Amino acid sequence: MGNQCNHVEINDNEFKSVQIEDDSDSFLIQKFDPKINLLKNSDLKNIQSLDSLNSTKTQFHDKVKKVPFNVKLHRKRTLHYESIHDSQAQSPTNQVSEYFEYPNGVYQGYLVDGKREGQGQFFYHDGSYFKGDWKNDMANGFGKIKFQEGEQYEGEFLNDQQHGFGKYISNQLKYEGQWKENLPCGNGIEIYNKYYIYEGEFQNGLKHGKGKIQWYKDDSRYEGEFCENQLNGKGIYYFGDKEIYEGQFKDGKMHGYGKFEWPNGKIYEGNYYLGRKQGFGKFTAPDRIYTGEWYDGVYHGYGKLENKDKVIEGYWVNGVFQK
């Protein structure tokens, strides 16, 4: 993608109708928005959860399955199930007597004083299962839960919650990193299939803090600060066609002070407002330099334009010099 930037046109009639317009902001907005919206909307909104999802906001933590272990022992029975212990995997009809029926499934493993303790596995009525460590009748330690739809989590648990280090895998998403109370929290890597890979900090299931993200489609990438799944704060954005923006961001847009460089040598350094050049800034190109005020991506207000032949200084309105 190249930018669409008109050259300076200086009329000899006392500069009465000098119109300078740099359309690069327009193409930048087109390039930015699809990617930034992905961060807000990508996180597996079609994933089924064991918990009912009331929120319409699509976030990663809304879709991660929580482990429903808070059930009481109902009664002991001898059942015939295929054991998933490695030592018994060869015998699908193996009889195991340590099975206990619960309202939402069947537990096979050890009990101490009527509570699940040590190694055990739980078969849910919907076809999901958990296998791992138990303590005080709750999942504690290392374990693996696989859901009926194919999603799975493998890692550490604390009091029935995904907590510590763990891996979550689904059709579209892979996450590996730190968890806190069922949510990605701390450092982690998120891979969203066919779209991007993110490595950095998470908080409450959202990209939050310092991180870096790379989009597969055009090889563009961003390194810097995030806030609740948005590019927010200071960062560097490398476009796939070699343009670079370094500066401040707000809600996924260039906002505040920044510097934009094109591969053909053009440079803008100054203020941005929600993705457009606005405020005071300096635009340098091989054939001209403009220093002054901007509005909505064009020269607007007081400014000075210089080229190798002439200098004009005064007021501009929507890119047009006013005599």
GROMACS .gro file of C-alpha atoms in nm:
model
  323
    1MET     CA    1   0.000   0.000   0.000
    2GLY     CA    2   0.138   0.341  -0.085
    3ASN     CA    3   0.024   0.670   0.049
    4GLN     CA    4  -0.163   0.915  -0.166
    5CYS     CA    5   0.013   1.246  -0.120
    6ASN     CA    6  -0.029   1.537  -0.360
    7HIS     CA    7   0.274   1.749  -0.439
    8VAL     CA    8   0.281   2.119  -0.362
    9GLU     CA    9   0.103   2.328  -0.618
   10ILE     CA   10   0.206   2.695  -0.601
   11ASN     CA   11   0.021   2.931  -0.829
   12ASP     CA   12   0.225   3.225  -0.953
   13ASN     CA   13  -0.071   3.457  -0.899
   14GLU     CA   14   0.059   3.574  -0.561
   15PHE     CA   15  -0.006   3.234  -0.401
   16LYS     CA   16  -0.380   3.310  -0.398
   17SER     CA   17  -0.491   2.953  -0.424
   18VAL     CA   18  -0.214   2.735  -0.293
   19GLN     CA   19  -0.370   2.404  -0.192
   20ILE     CA   20  -0.161   2.158   0.001
   21GLU     CA   21  -0.316   1.833   0.111
   22ASP     CA   22  -0.158   1.518   0.242
   23ASP     CA   23  -0.403   1.229   0.221
   24SER     CA   24  -0.183   0.984   0.408
   25ASP     CA   25  -0.410   0.995   0.712
   26SER     CA   26  -0.698   0.850   0.511
   27PHE     CA   27  -0.508   0.544   0.405
   28LEU     CA   28  -0.370   0.503   0.756
   29ILE     CA   29  -0.719   0.489   0.901
   30GLN     CA   30  -0.812   0.218   0.652
   31LYS     CA   31  -0.506   0.018   0.750
   32PHE     CA   32  -0.545   0.061   1.124
   33ASP     CA   33  -0.910  -0.001   1.195
   34PRO     CA   34  -0.951  -0.364   1.082
   35LYS     CA   35  -0.657  -0.472   1.295
   36ILE     CA   36  -0.753  -0.277   1.603
   37ASN     CA   37  -1.110  -0.403   1.588
   38LEU     CA   38  -0.973  -0.756   1.582
   39LEU     CA   39  -0.827  -0.704   1.928
   40LYS     CA   40  -1.169  -0.612   2.063
   41ASN     CA   41  -1.377  -0.870   1.879
   42SER     CA   42  -1.154  -1.167   1.810
   43ASP     CA   43  -1.161  -1.358   2.132
   44LEU     CA   44  -1.371  -1.658   2.040
   45LYS     CA   45  -1.723  -1.520   2.067
   46ASN     CA   46  -1.867  -1.848   1.935
   47ILE     CA   47  -1.711  -2.066   2.206
   48GLN     CA   48  -1.964  -2.252   2.418
   49SER     CA   49  -1.911  -2.227   2.792
   50LEU     CA   50  -2.030  -2.435   3.084
   51ASP     CA   51  -2.132  -2.109   3.241
   52SER     CA   52  -2.405  -1.897   3.088
   53LEU     CA   53  -2.260  -1.588   2.921
   54ASN     CA   54  -2.464  -1.279   2.991
   55SER     CA   55  -2.222  -1.019   2.859
   56THR     CA   56  -2.238  -0.916   2.497
   57LYS     CA   57  -1.885  -0.778   2.510
   58THR     CA   58  -1.655  -1.028   2.344
   59GLN     CA   59  -1.346  -1.078   2.557
   60PHE     CA   60  -1.111  -1.364   2.611
   61HIS     CA   61  -1.214  -1.427   2.971
   62ASP     CA   62  -1.583  -1.447   2.879
   63LYS     CA   63  -1.510  -1.757   2.672
   64VAL     CA   64  -1.271  -1.953   2.891
   65LYS     CA   65  -1.447  -2.249   3.048
   66LYS     CA   66  -1.467  -2.251   3.424
   67VAL     CA   67  -1.449  -2.583   3.608
   68PRO     CA   68  -1.776  -2.658   3.793
   69PHE     CA   69  -1.645  -2.868   4.082
   70ASN     CA   70  -1.859  -2.732   4.364
   71VAL     CA   71  -2.087  -3.034   4.409
   72LYS     CA   72  -2.152  -3.262   4.705
   73LEU     CA   73  -2.095  -3.636   4.718
   74HIS     CA   74  -2.423  -3.810   4.634
   75ARG     CA   75  -2.370  -4.187   4.669
   76LYS     CA   76  -2.113  -4.453   4.592
   77ARG     CA   77  -2.166  -4.692   4.303
   78THR     CA   78  -1.967  -4.948   4.110
   79LEU     CA   79  -1.969  -4.846   3.745
   80HIS     CA   80  -1.798  -4.950   3.425
   81TYR     CA   81  -1.613  -4.661   3.257
   82GLU     CA   82  -1.310  -4.641   3.035
   83SER     CA   83  -1.030  -4.524   3.260
   84ILE     CA   84  -0.804  -4.250   3.128
   85HIS     CA   85  -0.519  -4.343   3.363
   86ASP     CA   86  -0.221  -4.433   3.146
   87SER     CA   87  -0.179  -4.771   3.315
   88GLN     CA   88  -0.537  -4.870   3.229
   89ALA     CA   89  -0.579  -4.709   2.888
   90GLN     CA   90  -0.529  -5.040   2.709
   91SER     CA   91  -0.846  -5.190   2.858
   92PRO     CA   92  -1.162  -4.996   2.769
   93THR     CA   93  -1.381  -5.241   2.964
   94ASN     CA   94  -1.166  -5.240   3.274
   95GLN     CA   95  -1.376  -5.255   3.596
   96VAL     CA   96  -1.292  -4.987   3.850
   97SER     CA   97  -1.480  -4.976   4.179
   98GLU     CA   98  -1.372  -4.631   4.302
   99TYR     CA   99  -1.641  -4.444   4.109
  100PHE     CA  100  -1.875  -4.201   4.281
  101GLU     CA  101  -2.184  -4.043   4.133
  102TYR     CA  102  -2.241  -3.671   4.167
  103PRO     CA  103  -2.535  -3.464   4.043
  104ASN     CA  104  -2.335  -3.342   3.742
  105GLY     CA  105  -2.122  -3.648   3.667
  106VAL     CA  106  -1.909  -3.932   3.798
  107TYR     CA  107  -1.582  -3.917   3.992
  108GLN     CA  108  -1.318  -4.189   3.985
  109GLY     CA  109  -1.030  -4.162   4.229
  110TYR     CA  110  -0.942  -4.131   4.593
  111LEU     CA  111  -1.152  -4.001   4.881
  112VAL     CA  112  -1.041  -3.898   5.230
  113ASP     CA  113  -1.316  -3.844   5.485
  114GLY     CA  114  -1.568  -3.830   5.201
  115LYS     CA  115  -1.377  -3.565   5.009
  116ARG     CA  116  -1.187  -3.597   4.682
  117GLU     CA  117  -0.816  -3.610   4.761
  118GLY     CA  118  -0.508  -3.701   4.556
  119GLN     CA  119  -0.526  -3.820   4.195
  120GLY     CA  120  -0.867  -3.848   4.037
  121GLN     CA  121  -1.081  -3.779   3.736
  122PHE     CA  122  -1.431  -3.649   3.686
  123PHE     CA  123  -1.659  -3.744   3.395
  124TYR     CA  124  -1.926  -3.483   3.326
  125HIS     CA  125  -2.265  -3.575   3.186
  126ASP     CA  126  -2.205  -3.359   2.876
  127GLY     CA  127  -1.892  -3.555   2.781
  128SER     CA  128  -1.632  -3.324   2.932
  129TYR     CA  129  -1.380  -3.458   3.179
  130PHE     CA  130  -1.116  -3.345   3.428
  131LYS     CA  131  -0.811  -3.540   3.532
  132GLY     CA  132  -0.562  -3.424   3.792
  133ASP     CA  133  -0.485  -3.342   4.153
  134TRP     CA  134  -0.748  -3.290   4.423
  135LYS     CA  135  -0.730  -3.149   4.774
  136ASN     CA  136  -1.012  -3.062   5.013
  137ASP     CA  137  -1.267  -3.183   4.755
  138MET     CA  138  -1.144  -2.929   4.498
  139ALA     CA  139  -0.906  -2.926   4.204
  140ASN     CA  140  -0.570  -2.822   4.348
  141GLY     CA  141  -0.236  -2.869   4.178
  142PHE     CA  142  -0.186  -2.986   3.822
  143GLY     CA  143  -0.473  -3.099   3.602
  144LYS     CA  144  -0.631  -3.112   3.261
  145ILE     CA  145  -0.989  -3.044   3.162
  146LYS     CA  146  -1.124  -3.123   2.817
  147PHE     CA  147  -1.462  -2.995   2.708
  148GLN     CA  148  -1.716  -3.163   2.485
  149GLU     CA  149  -1.656  -2.915   2.203
  150GLY     CA  150  -1.281  -2.988   2.203
  151GLU     CA  151  -1.143  -2.695   2.401
  152GLN     CA  152  -0.902  -2.787   2.675
  153TYR     CA  153  -0.697  -2.638   2.957
  154GLU     CA  154  -0.389  -2.801   3.101
  155GLY     CA  155  -0.202  -2.649   3.390
  156GLU     CA  156  -0.229  -2.543   3.750
  157PHE     CA  157  -0.545  -2.515   3.958
  158LEU     CA  158  -0.617  -2.355   4.294
  159ASN     CA  159  -0.945  -2.423   4.473
  160ASP     CA  160  -1.128  -2.524   4.155
  161GLN     CA  161  -0.994  -2.232   3.953
  162GLN     CA  162  -0.742  -2.209   3.672
  163HIS     CA  163  -0.465  -2.040   3.863
  164GLY     CA  164  -0.090  -2.038   3.801
  165PHE     CA  165   0.068  -2.148   3.475
  166GLY     CA  166  -0.148  -2.312   3.210
  167LYS     CA  167  -0.232  -2.367   2.844
  168TYR     CA  168  -0.571  -2.313   2.686
  169ILE     CA  169  -0.647  -2.443   2.336
  170SER     CA  170  -0.953  -2.414   2.116
  171ASN     CA  171  -1.027  -2.415   1.743
  172GLN     CA  172  -0.918  -2.054   1.693
  173LEU     CA  173  -0.717  -1.962   1.998
  174LYS     CA  174  -0.415  -2.077   2.193
  175TYR     CA  175  -0.304  -1.914   2.515
  176GLU     CA  176  -0.006  -2.012   2.724
  177GLY     CA  177   0.094  -1.823   3.034
  178GLN     CA  178  -0.009  -1.712   3.379
  179TRP     CA  179  -0.364  -1.735   3.514
  180LYS     CA  180  -0.543  -1.590   3.813
  181GLU     CA  181  -0.892  -1.696   3.920
  182ASN     CA  182  -0.984  -1.845   3.580
  183LEU     CA  183  -0.848  -1.551   3.379
  184PRO     CA  184  -0.521  -1.490   3.194
  185CYS     CA  185  -0.326  -1.260   3.424
  186GLY     CA  186   0.046  -1.186   3.411
  187ASN     CA  187   0.274  -1.274   3.122
  188GLY     CA  188   0.147  -1.490   2.839
  189ILE     CA  189   0.133  -1.565   2.468
  190GLU     CA  190  -0.194  -1.556   2.275
  191ILE     CA  191  -0.215  -1.692   1.921
  192TYR     CA  192  -0.533  -1.610   1.734
  193ASN     CA  193  -0.548  -1.839   1.432
  194LYS     CA  194  -0.482  -1.669   1.094
  195TYR     CA  195  -0.482  -1.324   1.251
  196TYR     CA  196  -0.212  -1.243   1.505
  197ILE     CA  197   0.026  -1.348   1.779
  198TYR     CA  198   0.051  -1.143   2.098
  199GLU     CA  199   0.317  -1.175   2.365
  200GLY     CA  200   0.305  -0.965   2.676
  201GLU     CA  201   0.110  -0.878   2.986
  202PHE     CA  202  -0.252  -0.962   3.068
  203GLN     CA  203  -0.487  -0.841   3.338
  204ASN     CA  204  -0.833  -0.983   3.407
  205GLY     CA  205  -0.822  -1.174   3.080
  206LEU     CA  206  -0.734  -0.871   2.866
  207LYS     CA  207  -0.416  -0.754   2.699
  208HIS     CA  208  -0.302  -0.492   2.945
  209GLY     CA  209   0.044  -0.350   3.011
  210LYS     CA  210   0.349  -0.390   2.790
  211GLY     CA  211   0.337  -0.625   2.495
  212LYS     CA  212   0.400  -0.685   2.129
  213ILE     CA  213   0.167  -0.807   1.859
  214GLN     CA  214   0.222  -0.915   1.500
  215TRP     CA  215  -0.049  -0.950   1.236
  216TYR     CA  216  -0.007  -1.237   0.993
  217LYS     CA  217  -0.189  -1.085   0.696
  218ASP     CA  218   0.053  -0.803   0.613
  219ASP     CA  219   0.333  -0.862   0.865
  220SER     CA  220   0.269  -0.535   1.047
  221ARG     CA  221   0.349  -0.525   1.419
  222TYR     CA  222   0.320  -0.312   1.728
  223GLU     CA  223   0.537  -0.291   2.037
  224GLY     CA  224   0.430  -0.085   2.333
  225GLU     CA  225   0.158  -0.031   2.587
  226PHE     CA  226  -0.191  -0.182   2.594
  227CYS     CA  227  -0.496  -0.101   2.803
  228GLU     CA  228  -0.792  -0.340   2.810
  229ASN     CA  229  -0.724  -0.492   2.466
  230GLN     CA  230  -0.649  -0.155   2.305
  231LEU     CA  231  -0.331   0.015   2.190
  232ASN     CA  232  -0.300   0.281   2.458
  233GLY     CA  233   0.002   0.478   2.572
  234LYS     CA  234   0.344   0.485   2.408
  235GLY     CA  235   0.437   0.248   2.131
  236ILE     CA  236   0.589   0.183   1.790
  237TYR     CA  237   0.378   0.059   1.499
  238TYR     CA  238   0.562  -0.100   1.206
  239PHE     CA  239   0.347  -0.119   0.895
  240GLY     CA  240   0.398  -0.407   0.657
  241ASP     CA  241   0.497  -0.169   0.378
  242LYS     CA  242   0.778  -0.017   0.587
  243GLU     CA  243   0.612   0.291   0.732
  244ILE     CA  244   0.681   0.351   1.101
  245TYR     CA  245   0.489   0.545   1.361
  246GLU     CA  246   0.638   0.606   1.704
  247GLY     CA  247   0.444   0.795   1.963
  248GLN     CA  248   0.128   0.800   2.166
  249PHE     CA  249  -0.190   0.598   2.112
  250LYS     CA  250  -0.542   0.617   2.246
  251ASP     CA  251  -0.807   0.349   2.188
  252GLY     CA  252  -0.611   0.199   1.901
  253LYS     CA  253  -0.549   0.529   1.719
  254MET     CA  254  -0.251   0.762   1.690
  255HIS     CA  255  -0.332   1.027   1.946
  256GLY     CA  256  -0.102   1.277   2.111
  257TYR     CA  257   0.254   1.345   2.006
  258GLY     CA  258   0.419   1.120   1.751
  259LYS     CA  259   0.653   1.078   1.460
  260PHE     CA  260   0.556   0.911   1.132
  261GLU     CA  261   0.817   0.808   0.874
  262TRP     CA  262   0.758   0.691   0.518
  263PRO     CA  263   1.010   0.477   0.326
  264ASN     CA  264   1.042   0.751   0.062
  265GLY     CA  265   1.192   0.989   0.320
  266LYS     CA  266   0.885   1.188   0.419
  267ILE     CA  267   0.848   1.260   0.790
  268TYR     CA  268   0.573   1.409   1.001
  269GLU     CA  269   0.644   1.499   1.360
  270GLY     CA  270   0.380   1.659   1.575
  271ASN     CA  271   0.037   1.615   1.723
  272TYR     CA  272  -0.235   1.367   1.630
  273TYR     CA  273  -0.599   1.355   1.727
  274LEU     CA  274  -0.780   1.021   1.695
  275GLY     CA  275  -0.570   0.910   1.401
  276ARG     CA  276  -0.545   1.241   1.212
  277LYS     CA  277  -0.275   1.507   1.214
  278GLN     CA  278  -0.416   1.787   1.426
  279GLY     CA  279  -0.254   2.063   1.625
  280PHE     CA  280   0.103   2.175   1.566
  281GLY     CA  281   0.332   1.968   1.347
  282LYS     CA  282   0.612   1.964   1.094
  283PHE     CA  283   0.590   1.777   0.764
  284THR     CA  284   0.915   1.724   0.573
  285ALA     CA  285   0.928   1.593   0.217
  286PRO     CA  286   1.204   1.600  -0.047
  287ASP     CA  287   1.034   1.891  -0.225
  288ARG     CA  288   0.891   2.092   0.065
  289ILE     CA  289   0.869   2.158   0.438
  290TYR     CA  290   0.556   2.271   0.617
  291THR     CA  291   0.569   2.387   0.978
  292GLY     CA  292   0.253   2.498   1.148
  293GLU     CA  293  -0.100   2.409   1.245
  294TRP     CA  294  -0.309   2.117   1.118
  295TYR     CA  295  -0.671   2.015   1.138
  296ASP     CA  296  -0.822   1.682   1.035
  297GLY     CA  297  -0.509   1.582   0.844
  298VAL     CA  298  -0.452   1.899   0.637
  299TYR     CA  299  -0.282   2.236   0.678
  300HIS     CA  300  -0.520   2.457   0.872
  301GLY     CA  301  -0.432   2.764   1.076
  302TYR     CA  302  -0.106   2.953   1.082
  303GLY     CA  303   0.188   2.791   0.907
  304LYS     CA  304   0.493   2.828   0.689
  305LEU     CA  305   0.555   2.638   0.366
  306GLU     CA  306   0.901   2.626   0.213
  307ASN     CA  307   1.035   2.478  -0.106
  308LYS     CA  308   1.356   2.540  -0.298
  309ASP     CA  309   1.213   2.846  -0.473
  310LYS     CA  310   0.970   3.016  -0.238
  311VAL     CA  311   0.854   3.058   0.118
  312ILE     CA  312   0.496   3.142   0.204
  313GLU     CA  313   0.378   3.211   0.554
  314GLY     CA  314   0.032   3.288   0.678
  315TYR     CA  315  -0.308   3.133   0.732
  316TRP     CA  316  -0.447   2.818   0.574
  317VAL     CA  317  -0.801   2.685   0.557
  318ASN     CA  318  -0.855   2.318   0.474
  319GLY     CA  319  -0.519   2.300   0.297
  320VAL     CA  320  -0.566   2.621   0.097
  321PHE     CA  321  -0.342   2.921   0.157
  322GLN     CA  322  -0.531   3.243   0.229
  323LYS     CA  323  -0.385   3.568   0.096
   0.00000   0.00000   0.00000
